[in-house]
Tab-separated table of N, CA, C and O in Angstrom:
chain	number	residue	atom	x	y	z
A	1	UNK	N	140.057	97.026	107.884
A	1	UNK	CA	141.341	97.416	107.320
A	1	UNK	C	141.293	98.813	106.719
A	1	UNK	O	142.285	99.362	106.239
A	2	UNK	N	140.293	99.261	106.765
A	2	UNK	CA	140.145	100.859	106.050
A	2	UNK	C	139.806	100.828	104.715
A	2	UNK	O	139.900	101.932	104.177
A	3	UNK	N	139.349	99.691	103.817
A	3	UNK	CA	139.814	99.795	102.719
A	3	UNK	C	137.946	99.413	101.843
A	3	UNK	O	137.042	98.662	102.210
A	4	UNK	N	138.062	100.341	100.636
A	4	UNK	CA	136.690	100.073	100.439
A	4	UNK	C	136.538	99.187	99.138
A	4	UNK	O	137.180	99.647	98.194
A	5	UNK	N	135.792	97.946	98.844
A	5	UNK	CA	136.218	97.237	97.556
A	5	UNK	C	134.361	97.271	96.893
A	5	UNK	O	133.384	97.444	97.621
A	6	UNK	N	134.333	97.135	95.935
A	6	UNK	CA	132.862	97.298	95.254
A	6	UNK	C	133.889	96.255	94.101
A	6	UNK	O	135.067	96.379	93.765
A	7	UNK	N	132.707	95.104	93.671
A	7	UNK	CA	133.296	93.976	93.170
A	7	UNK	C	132.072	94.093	91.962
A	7	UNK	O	130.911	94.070	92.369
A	8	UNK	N	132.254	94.184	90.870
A	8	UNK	CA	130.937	93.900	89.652
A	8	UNK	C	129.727	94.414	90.088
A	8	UNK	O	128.711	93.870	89.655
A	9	UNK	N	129.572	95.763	91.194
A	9	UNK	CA	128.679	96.280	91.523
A	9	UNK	C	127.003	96.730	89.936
A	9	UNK	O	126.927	97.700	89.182
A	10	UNK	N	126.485	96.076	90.015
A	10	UNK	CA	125.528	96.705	89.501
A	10	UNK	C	123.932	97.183	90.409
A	10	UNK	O	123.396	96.751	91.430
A	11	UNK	N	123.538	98.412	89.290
A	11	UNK	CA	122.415	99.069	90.022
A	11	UNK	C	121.575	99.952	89.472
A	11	UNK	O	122.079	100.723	88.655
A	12	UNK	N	120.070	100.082	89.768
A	12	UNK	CA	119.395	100.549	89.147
A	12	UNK	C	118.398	101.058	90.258
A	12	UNK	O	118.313	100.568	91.384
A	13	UNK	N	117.317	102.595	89.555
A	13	UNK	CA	117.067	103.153	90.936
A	13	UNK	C	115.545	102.566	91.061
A	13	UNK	O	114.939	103.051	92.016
A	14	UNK	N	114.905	101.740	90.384
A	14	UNK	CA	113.806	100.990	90.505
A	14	UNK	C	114.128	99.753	89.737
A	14	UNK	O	114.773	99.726	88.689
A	15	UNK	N	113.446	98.394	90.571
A	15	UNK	CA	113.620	97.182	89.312
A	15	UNK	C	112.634	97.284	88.219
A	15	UNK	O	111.460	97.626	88.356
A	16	UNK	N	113.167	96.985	87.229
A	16	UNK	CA	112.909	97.025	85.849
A	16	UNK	C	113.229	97.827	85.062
A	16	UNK	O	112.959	97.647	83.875
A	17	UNK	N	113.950	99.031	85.520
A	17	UNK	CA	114.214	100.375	85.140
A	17	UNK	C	115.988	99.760	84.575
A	17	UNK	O	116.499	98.697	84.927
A	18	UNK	N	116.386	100.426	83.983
A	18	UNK	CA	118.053	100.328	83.166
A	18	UNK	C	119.125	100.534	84.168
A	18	UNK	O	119.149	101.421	85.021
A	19	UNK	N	119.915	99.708	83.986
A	19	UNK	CA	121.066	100.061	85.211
A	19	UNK	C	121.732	101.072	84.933
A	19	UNK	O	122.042	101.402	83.789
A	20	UNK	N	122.030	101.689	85.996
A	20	UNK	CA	122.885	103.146	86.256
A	20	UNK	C	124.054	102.903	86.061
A	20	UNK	O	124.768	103.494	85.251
A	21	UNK	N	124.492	101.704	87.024
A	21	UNK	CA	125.927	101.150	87.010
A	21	UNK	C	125.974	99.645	86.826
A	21	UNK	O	125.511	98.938	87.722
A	22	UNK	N	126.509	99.085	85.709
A	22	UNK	CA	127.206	97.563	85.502
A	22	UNK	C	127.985	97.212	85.286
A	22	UNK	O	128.612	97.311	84.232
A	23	UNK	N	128.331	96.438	86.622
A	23	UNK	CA	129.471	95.450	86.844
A	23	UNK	C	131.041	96.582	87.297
A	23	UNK	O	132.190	96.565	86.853
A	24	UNK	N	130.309	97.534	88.443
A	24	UNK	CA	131.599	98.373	88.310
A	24	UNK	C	132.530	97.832	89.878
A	24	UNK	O	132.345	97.605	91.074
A	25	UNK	N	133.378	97.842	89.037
A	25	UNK	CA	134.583	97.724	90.652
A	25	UNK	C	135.033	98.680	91.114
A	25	UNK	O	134.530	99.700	90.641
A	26	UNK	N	136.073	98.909	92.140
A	26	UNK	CA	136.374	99.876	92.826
A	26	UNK	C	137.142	99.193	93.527
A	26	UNK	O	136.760	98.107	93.961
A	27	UNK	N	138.542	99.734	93.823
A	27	UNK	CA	139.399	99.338	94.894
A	27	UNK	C	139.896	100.775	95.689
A	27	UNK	O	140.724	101.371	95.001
A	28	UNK	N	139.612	101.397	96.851
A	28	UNK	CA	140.110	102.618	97.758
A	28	UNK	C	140.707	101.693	98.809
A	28	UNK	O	140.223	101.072	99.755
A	29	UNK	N	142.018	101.832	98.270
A	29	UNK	CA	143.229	101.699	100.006
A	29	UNK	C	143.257	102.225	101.048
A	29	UNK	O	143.472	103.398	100.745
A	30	UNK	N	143.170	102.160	102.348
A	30	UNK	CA	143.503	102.987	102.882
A	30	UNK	C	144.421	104.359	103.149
A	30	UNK	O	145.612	104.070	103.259
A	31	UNK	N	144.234	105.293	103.234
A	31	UNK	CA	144.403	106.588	103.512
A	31	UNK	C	144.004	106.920	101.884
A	31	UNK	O	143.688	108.096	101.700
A	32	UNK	N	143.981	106.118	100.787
A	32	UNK	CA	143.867	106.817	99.553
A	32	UNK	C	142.802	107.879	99.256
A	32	UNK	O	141.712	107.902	99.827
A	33	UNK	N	143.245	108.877	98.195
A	33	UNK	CA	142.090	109.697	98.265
A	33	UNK	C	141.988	109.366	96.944
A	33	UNK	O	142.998	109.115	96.287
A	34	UNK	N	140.448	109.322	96.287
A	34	UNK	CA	140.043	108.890	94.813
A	34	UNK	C	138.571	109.998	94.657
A	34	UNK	O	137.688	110.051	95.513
A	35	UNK	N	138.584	110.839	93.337
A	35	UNK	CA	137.749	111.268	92.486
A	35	UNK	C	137.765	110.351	91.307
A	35	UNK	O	138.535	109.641	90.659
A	36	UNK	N	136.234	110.819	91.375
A	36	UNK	CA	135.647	110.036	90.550
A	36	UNK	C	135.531	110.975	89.307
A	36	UNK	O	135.401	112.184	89.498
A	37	UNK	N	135.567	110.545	88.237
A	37	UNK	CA	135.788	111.979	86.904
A	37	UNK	C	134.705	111.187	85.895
A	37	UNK	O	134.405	110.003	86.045
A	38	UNK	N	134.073	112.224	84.639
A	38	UNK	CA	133.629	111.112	83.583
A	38	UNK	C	132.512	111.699	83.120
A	38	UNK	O	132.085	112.445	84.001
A	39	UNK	N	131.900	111.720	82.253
A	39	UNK	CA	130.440	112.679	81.515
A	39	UNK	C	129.326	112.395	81.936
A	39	UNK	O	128.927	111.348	82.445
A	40	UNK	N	128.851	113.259	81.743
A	40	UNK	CA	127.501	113.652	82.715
A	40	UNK	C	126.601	111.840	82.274
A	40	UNK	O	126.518	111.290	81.175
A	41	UNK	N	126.236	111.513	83.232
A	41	UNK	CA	125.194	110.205	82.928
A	41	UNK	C	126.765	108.918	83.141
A	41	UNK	O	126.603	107.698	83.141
A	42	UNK	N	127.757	109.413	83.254
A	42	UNK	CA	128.576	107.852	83.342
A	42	UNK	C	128.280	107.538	84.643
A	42	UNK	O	127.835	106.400	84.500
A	43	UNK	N	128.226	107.776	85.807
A	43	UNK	CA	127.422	107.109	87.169
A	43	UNK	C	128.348	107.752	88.639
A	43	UNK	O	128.305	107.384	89.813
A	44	UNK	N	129.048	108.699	88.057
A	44	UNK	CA	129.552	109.537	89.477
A	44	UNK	C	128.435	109.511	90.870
A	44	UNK	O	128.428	108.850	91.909
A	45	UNK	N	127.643	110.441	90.378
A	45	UNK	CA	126.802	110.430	91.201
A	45	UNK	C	126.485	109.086	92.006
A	45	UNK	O	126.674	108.889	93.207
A	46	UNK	N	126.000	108.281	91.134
A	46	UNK	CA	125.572	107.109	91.599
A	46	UNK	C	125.859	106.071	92.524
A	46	UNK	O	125.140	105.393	93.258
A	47	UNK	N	127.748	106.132	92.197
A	47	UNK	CA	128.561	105.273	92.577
A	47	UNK	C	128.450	106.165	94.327
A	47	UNK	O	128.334	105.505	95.359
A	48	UNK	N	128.499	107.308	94.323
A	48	UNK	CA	128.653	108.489	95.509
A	48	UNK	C	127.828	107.985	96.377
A	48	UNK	O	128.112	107.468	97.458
A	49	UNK	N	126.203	108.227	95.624
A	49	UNK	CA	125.267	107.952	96.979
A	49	UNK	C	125.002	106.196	97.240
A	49	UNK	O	124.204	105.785	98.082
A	50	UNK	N	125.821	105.296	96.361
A	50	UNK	CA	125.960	104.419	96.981
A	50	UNK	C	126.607	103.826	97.898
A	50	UNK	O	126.215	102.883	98.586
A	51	UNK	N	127.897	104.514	97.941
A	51	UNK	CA	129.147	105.006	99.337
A	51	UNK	C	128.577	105.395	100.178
A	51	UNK	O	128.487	104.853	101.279
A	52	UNK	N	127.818	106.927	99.674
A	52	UNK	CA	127.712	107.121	100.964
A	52	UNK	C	126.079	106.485	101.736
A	52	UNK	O	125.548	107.039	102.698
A	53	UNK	N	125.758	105.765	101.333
A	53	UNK	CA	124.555	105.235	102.147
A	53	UNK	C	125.174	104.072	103.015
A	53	UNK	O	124.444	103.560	103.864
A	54	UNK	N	126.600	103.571	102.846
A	54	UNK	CA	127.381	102.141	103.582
A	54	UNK	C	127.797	103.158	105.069
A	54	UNK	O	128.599	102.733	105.901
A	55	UNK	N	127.006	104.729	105.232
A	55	UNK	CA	127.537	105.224	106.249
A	55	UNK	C	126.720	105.557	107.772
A	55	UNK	O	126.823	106.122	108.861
A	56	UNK	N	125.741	104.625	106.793
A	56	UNK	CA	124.198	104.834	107.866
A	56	UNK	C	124.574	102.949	108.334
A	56	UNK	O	123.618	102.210	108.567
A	57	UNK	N	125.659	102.544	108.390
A	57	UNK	CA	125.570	101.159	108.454
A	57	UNK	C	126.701	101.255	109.483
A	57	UNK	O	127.754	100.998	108.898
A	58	UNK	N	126.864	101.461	110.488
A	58	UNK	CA	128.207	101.439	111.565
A	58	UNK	C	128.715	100.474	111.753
A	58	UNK	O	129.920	100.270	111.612
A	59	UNK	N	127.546	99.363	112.258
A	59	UNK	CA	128.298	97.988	112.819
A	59	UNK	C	128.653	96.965	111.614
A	59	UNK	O	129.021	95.843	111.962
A	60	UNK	N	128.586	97.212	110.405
A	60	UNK	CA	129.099	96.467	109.265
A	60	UNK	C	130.588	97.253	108.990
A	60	UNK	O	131.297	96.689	108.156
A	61	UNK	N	131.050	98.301	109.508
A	61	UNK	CA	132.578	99.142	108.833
A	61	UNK	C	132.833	99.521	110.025
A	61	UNK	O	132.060	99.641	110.975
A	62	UNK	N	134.043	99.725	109.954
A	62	UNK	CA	134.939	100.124	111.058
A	62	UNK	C	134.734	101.632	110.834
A	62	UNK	O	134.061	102.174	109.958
A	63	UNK	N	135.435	102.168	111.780
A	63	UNK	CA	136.228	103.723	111.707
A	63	UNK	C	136.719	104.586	110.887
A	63	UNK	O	136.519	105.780	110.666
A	64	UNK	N	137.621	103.519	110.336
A	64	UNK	CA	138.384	104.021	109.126
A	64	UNK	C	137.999	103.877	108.048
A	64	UNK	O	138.413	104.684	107.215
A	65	UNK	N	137.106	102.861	107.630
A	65	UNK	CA	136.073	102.756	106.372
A	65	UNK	C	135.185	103.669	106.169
A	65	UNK	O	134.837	104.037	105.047
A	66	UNK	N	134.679	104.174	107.398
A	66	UNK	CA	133.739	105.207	107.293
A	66	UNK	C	134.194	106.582	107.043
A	66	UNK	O	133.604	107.418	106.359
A	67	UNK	N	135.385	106.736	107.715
A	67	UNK	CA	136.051	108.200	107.674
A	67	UNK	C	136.220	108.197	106.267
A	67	UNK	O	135.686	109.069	105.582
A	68	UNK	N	137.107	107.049	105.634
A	68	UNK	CA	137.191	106.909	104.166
A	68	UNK	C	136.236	107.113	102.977
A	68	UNK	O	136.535	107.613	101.893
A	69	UNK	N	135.241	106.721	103.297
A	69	UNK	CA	133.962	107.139	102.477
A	69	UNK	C	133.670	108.543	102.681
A	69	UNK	O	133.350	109.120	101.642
A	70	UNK	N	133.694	109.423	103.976
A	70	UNK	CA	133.031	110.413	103.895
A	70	UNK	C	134.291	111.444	103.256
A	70	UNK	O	134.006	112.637	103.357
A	71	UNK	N	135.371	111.207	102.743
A	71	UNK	CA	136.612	111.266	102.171
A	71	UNK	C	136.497	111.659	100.966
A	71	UNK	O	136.786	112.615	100.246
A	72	UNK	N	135.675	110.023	100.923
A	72	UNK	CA	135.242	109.821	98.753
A	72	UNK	C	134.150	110.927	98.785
A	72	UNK	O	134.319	111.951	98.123
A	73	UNK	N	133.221	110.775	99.413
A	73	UNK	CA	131.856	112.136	99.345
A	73	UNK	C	131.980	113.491	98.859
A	73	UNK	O	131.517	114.251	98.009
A	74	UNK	N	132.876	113.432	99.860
A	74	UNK	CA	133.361	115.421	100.205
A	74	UNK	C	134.261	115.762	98.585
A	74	UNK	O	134.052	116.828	98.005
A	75	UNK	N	135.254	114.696	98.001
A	75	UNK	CA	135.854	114.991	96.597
A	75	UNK	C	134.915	115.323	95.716
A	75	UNK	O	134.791	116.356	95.058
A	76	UNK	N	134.187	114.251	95.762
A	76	UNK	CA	132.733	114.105	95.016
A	76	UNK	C	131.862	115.764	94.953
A	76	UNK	O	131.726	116.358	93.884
A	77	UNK	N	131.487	116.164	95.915
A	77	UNK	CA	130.714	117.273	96.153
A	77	UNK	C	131.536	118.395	95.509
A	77	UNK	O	130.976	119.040	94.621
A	78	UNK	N	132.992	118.758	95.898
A	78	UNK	CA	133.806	119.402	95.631
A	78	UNK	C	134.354	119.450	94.242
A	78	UNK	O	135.151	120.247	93.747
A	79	UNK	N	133.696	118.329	93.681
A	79	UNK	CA	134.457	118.278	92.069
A	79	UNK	C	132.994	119.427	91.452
A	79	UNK	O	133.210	120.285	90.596
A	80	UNK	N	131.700	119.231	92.025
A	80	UNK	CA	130.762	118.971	91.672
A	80	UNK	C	130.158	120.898	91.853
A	80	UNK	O	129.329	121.454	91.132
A	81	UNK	N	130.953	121.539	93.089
A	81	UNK	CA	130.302	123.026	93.139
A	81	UNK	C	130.323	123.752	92.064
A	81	UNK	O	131.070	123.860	91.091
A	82	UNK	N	129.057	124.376	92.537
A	82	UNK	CA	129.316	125.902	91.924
A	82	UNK	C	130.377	126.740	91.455
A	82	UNK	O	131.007	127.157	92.427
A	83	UNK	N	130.733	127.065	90.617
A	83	UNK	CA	132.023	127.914	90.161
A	83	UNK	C	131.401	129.610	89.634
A	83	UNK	O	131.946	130.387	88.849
A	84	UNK	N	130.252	129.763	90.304
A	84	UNK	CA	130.166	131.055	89.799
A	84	UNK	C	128.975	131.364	89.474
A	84	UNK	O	128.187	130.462	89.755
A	85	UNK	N	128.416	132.438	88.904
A	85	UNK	CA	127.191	132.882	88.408
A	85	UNK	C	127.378	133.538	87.134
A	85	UNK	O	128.340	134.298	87.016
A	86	UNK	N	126.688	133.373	86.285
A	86	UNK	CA	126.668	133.906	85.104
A	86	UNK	C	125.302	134.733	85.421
A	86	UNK	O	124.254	134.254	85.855
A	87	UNK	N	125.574	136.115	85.093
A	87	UNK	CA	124.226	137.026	84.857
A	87	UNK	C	123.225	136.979	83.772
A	87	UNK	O	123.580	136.832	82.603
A	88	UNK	N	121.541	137.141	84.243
A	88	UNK	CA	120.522	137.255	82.942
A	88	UNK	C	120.912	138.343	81.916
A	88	UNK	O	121.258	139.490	82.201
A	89	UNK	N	120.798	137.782	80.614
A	89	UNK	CA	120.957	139.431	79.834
A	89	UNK	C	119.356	139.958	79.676
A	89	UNK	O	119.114	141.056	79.175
């Protein structure tokens, strides 16, 4: 259906180590576009490369699930550039 749902997702990047993310949901509709916003350590990142790793998985998502994720990615990256250089004094 195009549509991406994450239900009480929790996660951590070794077991025994503190979760990154608990108990997070997520509902993306189809065609919707969603950034993710929030202070450094709330789990942007996290939630990202957990999307986007459902993209190395073809025969579990359709077409449009996948296009959709690489959707959520690209906001993600784009919230996330470079804005410039500040010079050494």
């Amino acid at each position: 259906s195009g549509e991406i749902i994450l239900e009480d997702v929790s996660f951590a990047y070794r077991e025994g180590s503190p979760e990154v993310l608990h108990n997070v949901s997520l509902h993306v509709a189809p065609g919707q576009n969603v950034a993710l916003v929030g202070p450094t350590g709330a789990g942007k990142t996290s939630i990202a490369n957990l999307v986007a790793d459902f993209l190395f998985l073809p025969p579990l998502l359709s077409d449009s699930e996948i296009d959709l994720m690489r959707k959520l990615v690209l906001l993600i990256l784009l919230r996330f550039r470079p804005r410039g250089l500040l010079p050494e004094r």
